[in-house]
PDB file of C-alpha atoms in Angstrom:
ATOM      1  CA  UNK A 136       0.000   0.000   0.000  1.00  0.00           C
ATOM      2  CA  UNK A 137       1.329   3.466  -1.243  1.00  0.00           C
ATOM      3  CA  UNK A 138       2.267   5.411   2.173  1.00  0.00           C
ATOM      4  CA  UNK A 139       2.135   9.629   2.477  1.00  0.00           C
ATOM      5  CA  UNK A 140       5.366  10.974   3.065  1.00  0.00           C
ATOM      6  CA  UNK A 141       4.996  13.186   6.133  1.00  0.00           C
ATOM      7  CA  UNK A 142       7.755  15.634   8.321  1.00  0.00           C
ATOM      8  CA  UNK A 143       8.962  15.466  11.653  1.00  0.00           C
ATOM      9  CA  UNK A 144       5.944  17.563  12.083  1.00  0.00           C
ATOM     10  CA  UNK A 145       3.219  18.351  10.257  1.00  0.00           C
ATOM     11  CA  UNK A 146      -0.287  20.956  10.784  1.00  0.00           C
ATOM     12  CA  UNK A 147      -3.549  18.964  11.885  1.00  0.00           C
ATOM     13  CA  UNK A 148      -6.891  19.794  12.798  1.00  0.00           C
ATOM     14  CA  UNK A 149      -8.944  17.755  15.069  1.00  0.00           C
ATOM     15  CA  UNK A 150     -12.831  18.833  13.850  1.00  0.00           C
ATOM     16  CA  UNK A 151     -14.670  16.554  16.249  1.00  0.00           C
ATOM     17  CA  UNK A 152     -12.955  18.724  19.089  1.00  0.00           C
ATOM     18  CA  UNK A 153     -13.233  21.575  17.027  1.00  0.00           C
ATOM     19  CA  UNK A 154      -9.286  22.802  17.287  1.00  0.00           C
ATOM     20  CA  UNK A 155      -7.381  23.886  14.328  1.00  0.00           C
ATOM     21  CA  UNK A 156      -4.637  24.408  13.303  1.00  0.00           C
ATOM     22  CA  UNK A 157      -2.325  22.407  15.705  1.00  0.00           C
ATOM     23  CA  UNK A 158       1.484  21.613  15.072  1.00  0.00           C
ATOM     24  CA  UNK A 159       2.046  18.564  16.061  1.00  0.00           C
ATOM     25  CA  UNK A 160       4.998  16.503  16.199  1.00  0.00           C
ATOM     26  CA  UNK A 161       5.355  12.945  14.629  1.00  0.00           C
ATOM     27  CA  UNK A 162       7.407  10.675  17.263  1.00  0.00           C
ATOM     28  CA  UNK A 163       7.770   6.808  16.084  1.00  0.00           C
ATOM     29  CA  UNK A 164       8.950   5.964  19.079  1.00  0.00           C
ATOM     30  CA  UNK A 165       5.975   6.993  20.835  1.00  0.00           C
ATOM     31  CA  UNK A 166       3.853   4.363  20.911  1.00  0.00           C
ATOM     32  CA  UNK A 167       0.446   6.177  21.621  1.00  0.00           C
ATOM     33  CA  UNK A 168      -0.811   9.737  21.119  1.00  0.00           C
ATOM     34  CA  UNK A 169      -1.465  12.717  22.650  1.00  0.00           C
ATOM     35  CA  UNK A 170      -2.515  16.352  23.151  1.00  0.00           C
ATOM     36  CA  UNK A 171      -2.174  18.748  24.983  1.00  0.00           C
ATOM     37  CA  UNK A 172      -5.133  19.260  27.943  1.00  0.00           C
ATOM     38  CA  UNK A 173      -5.969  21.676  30.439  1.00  0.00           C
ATOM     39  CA  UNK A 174      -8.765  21.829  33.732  1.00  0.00           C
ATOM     40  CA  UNK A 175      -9.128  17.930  32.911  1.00  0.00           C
ATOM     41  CA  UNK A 176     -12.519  17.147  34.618  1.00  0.00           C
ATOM     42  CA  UNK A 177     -14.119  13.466  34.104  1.00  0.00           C
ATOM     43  CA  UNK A 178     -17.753  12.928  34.705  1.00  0.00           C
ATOM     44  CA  UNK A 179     -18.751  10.957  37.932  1.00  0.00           C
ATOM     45  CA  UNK A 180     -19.929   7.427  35.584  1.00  0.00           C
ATOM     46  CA  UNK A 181     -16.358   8.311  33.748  1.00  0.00           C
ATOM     47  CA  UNK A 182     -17.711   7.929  30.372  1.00  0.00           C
ATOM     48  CA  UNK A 183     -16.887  11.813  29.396  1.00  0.00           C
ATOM     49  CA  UNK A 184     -14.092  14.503  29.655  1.00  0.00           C
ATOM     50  CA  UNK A 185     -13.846  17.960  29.294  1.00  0.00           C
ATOM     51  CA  UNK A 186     -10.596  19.457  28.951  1.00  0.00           C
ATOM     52  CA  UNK A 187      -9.659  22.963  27.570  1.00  0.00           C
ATOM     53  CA  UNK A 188      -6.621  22.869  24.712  1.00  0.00           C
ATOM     54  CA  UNK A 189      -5.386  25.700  23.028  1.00  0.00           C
ATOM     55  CA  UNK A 190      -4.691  26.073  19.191  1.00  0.00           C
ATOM     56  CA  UNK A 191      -1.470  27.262  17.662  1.00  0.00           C
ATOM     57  CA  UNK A 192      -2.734  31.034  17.890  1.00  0.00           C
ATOM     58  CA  UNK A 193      -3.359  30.858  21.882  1.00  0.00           C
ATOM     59  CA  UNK A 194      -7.185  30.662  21.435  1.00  0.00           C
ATOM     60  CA  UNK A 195      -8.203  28.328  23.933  1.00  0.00           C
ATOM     61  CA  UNK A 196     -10.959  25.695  23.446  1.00  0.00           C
ATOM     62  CA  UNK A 197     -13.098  24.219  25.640  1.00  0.00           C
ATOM     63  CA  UNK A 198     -13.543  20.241  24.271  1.00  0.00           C
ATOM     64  CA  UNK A 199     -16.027  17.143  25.132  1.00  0.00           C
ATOM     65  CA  UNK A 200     -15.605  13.891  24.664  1.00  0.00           C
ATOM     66  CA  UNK A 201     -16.563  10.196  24.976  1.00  0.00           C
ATOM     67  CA  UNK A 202     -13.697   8.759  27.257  1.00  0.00           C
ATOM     68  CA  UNK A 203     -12.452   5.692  25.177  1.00  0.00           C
ATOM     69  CA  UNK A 204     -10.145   4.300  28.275  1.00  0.00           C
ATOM     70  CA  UNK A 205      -8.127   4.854  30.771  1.00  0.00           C
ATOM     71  CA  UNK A 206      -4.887   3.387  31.182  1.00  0.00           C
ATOM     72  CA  UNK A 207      -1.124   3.839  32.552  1.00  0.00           C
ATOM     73  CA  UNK A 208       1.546   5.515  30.068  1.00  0.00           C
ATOM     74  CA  UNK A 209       4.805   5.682  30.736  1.00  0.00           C
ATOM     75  CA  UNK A 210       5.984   9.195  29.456  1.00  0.00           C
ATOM     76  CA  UNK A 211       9.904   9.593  28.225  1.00  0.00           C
ATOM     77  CA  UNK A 212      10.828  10.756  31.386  1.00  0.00           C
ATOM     78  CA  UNK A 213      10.405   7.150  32.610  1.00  0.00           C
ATOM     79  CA  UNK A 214       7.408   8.288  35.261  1.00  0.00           C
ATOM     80  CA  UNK A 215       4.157   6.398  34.391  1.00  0.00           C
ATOM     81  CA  UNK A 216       0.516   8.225  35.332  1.00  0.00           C
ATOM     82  CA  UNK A 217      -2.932   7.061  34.407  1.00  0.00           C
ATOM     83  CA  UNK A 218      -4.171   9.056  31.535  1.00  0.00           C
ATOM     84  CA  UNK A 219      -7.538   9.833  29.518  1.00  0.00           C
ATOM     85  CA  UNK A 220      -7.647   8.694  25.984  1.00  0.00           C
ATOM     86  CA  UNK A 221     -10.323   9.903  23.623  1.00  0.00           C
ATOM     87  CA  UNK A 222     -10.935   8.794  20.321  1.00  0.00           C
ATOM     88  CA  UNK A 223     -11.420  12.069  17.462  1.00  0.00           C
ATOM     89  CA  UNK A 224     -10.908  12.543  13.924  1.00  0.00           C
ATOM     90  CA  UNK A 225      -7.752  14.372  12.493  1.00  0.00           C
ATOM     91  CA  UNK A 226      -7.411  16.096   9.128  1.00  0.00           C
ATOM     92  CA  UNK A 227      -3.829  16.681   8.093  1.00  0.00           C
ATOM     93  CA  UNK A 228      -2.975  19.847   5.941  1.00  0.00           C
ATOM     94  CA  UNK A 229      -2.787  17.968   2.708  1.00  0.00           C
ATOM     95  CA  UNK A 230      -6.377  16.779   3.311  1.00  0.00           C
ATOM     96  CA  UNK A 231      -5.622  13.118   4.794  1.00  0.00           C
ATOM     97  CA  UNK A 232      -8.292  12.043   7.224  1.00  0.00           C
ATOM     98  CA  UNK A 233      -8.604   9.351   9.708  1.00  0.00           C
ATOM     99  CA  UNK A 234      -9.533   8.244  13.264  1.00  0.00           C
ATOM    100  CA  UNK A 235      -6.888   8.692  15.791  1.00  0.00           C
ATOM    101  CA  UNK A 236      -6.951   7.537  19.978  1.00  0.00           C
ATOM    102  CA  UNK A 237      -5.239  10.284  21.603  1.00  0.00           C
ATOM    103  CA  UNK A 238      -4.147  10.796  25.808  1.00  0.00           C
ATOM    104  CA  UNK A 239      -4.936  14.015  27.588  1.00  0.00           C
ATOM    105  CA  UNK A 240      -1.779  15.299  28.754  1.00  0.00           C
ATOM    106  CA  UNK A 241      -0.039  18.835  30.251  1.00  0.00           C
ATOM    107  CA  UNK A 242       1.925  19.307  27.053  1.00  0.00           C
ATOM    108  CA  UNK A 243       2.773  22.742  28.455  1.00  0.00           C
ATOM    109  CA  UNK A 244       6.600  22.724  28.205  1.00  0.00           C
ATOM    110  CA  UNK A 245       6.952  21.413  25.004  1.00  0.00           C
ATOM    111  CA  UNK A 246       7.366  23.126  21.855  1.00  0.00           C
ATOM    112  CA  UNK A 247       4.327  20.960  19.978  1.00  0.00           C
ATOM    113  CA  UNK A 248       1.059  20.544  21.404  1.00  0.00           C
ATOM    114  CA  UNK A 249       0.347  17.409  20.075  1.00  0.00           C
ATOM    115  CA  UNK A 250       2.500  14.411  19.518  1.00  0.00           C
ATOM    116  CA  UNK A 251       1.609  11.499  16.527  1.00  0.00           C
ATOM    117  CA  UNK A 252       2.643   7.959  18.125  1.00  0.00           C
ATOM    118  CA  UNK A 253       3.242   5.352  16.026  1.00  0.00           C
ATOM    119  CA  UNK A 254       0.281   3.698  16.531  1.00  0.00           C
ATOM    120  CA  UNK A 255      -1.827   7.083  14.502  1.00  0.00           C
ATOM    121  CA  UNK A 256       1.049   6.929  12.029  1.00  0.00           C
ATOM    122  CA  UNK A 257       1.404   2.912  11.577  1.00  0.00           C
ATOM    123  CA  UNK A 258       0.114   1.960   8.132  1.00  0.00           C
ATOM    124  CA  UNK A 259      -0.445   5.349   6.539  1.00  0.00           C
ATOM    125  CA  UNK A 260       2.633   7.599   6.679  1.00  0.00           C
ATOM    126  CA  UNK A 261       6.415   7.244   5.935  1.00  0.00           C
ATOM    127  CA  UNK A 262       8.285  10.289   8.219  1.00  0.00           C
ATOM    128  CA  UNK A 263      11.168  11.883   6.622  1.00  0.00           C
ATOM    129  CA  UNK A 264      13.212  13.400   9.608  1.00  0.00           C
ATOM    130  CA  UNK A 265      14.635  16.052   7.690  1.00  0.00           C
ATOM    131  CA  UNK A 266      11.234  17.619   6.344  1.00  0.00           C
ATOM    132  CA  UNK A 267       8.711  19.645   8.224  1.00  0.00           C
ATOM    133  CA  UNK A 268       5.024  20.464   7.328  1.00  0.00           C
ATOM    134  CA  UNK A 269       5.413  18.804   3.943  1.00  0.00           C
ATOM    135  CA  UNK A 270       1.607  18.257   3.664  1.00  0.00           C
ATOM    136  CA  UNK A 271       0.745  21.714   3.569  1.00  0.00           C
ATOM    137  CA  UNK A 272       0.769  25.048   5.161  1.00  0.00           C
ATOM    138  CA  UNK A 273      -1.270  26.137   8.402  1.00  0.00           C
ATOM    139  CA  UNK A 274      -3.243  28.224   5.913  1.00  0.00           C
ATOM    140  CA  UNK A 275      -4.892  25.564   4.114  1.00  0.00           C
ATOM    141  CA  UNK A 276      -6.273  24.622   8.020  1.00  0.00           C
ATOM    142  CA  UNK A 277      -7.129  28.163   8.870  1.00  0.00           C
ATOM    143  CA  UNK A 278     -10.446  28.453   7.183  1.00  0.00           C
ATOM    144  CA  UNK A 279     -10.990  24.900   8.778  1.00  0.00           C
ATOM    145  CA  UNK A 280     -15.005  24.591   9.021  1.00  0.00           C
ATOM    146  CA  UNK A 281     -16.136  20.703  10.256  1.00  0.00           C
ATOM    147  CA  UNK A 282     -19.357  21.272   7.803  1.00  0.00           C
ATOM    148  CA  UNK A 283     -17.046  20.795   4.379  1.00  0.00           C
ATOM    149  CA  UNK A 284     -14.652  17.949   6.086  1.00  0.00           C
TER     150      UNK A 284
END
């Protein structure tokens, strides 16, 4: 199967959480997903989150979502912490849309707010280390609108 070639990292929007555009950063070493999440509150049954996220101009957005599990990740650092995952759609800059699980995590301190795991980029993507954003410009996510996705 013919594979995209994608950069180290690359824009994305996430329309079921309405956030766009996002730079997020393609890590095949990671093995899961995740995104950057503020005020993480889970309902008492634990079947929903809301979080607030912000986009790559600072606007922050308040998301909802059906919690998909909960489970123990062991970050790079070597600490391991229970996180939320949630499972959302994500539109890369070049158009390319599929269905992504992603953890809710204090991304913070780090210079994307969203990382690609391998298990998002397994079976679609080839990453050239060198490249960045080879899919497309932030622009082409700008006007991003969930209606014409």
């Amino acid at each position: 199967m013919p594979r995209l070639v994608i950069g180290r990292r690359e824009w994305i929007a996430l329309p079921d959480l309405g956030v766009s555009p996002l730079n997020a950063k393609t890590d095949s070493g990671a093995r899961s997903s995740s995104i950057h999440a503020e005020n993480v509150s889970l309902s008492a049954d634990e079947k929903f989150v809301d979080f607030t996220t912000t986009n790559h101009f600072g606007v922050k957005i308040a998301c909802h979502a059906s919690v998909s599990r909960i489970a123990r990740v062991r970050s790079s650092s070597g600490v391991a912490r229970k996180r939320i995952f949630i499972q959302t759609s994500a539109v890369l800059a070049g158009g390319f849309r599929w269905t992504i699980l992603v953890s809710l995590a204090n991304r913070a301190e780090m210079q994307c707010p969203m990382l690609l795991g391998r298990r998002a980029l397994a079976g679609y993507f080839l990453i050239d280390p060198q490249g960045a954003h080879l899919l497309g410009s932030r622009r082409s996510l700008k006007s991003f609108n969930p209606d014409n996705l």
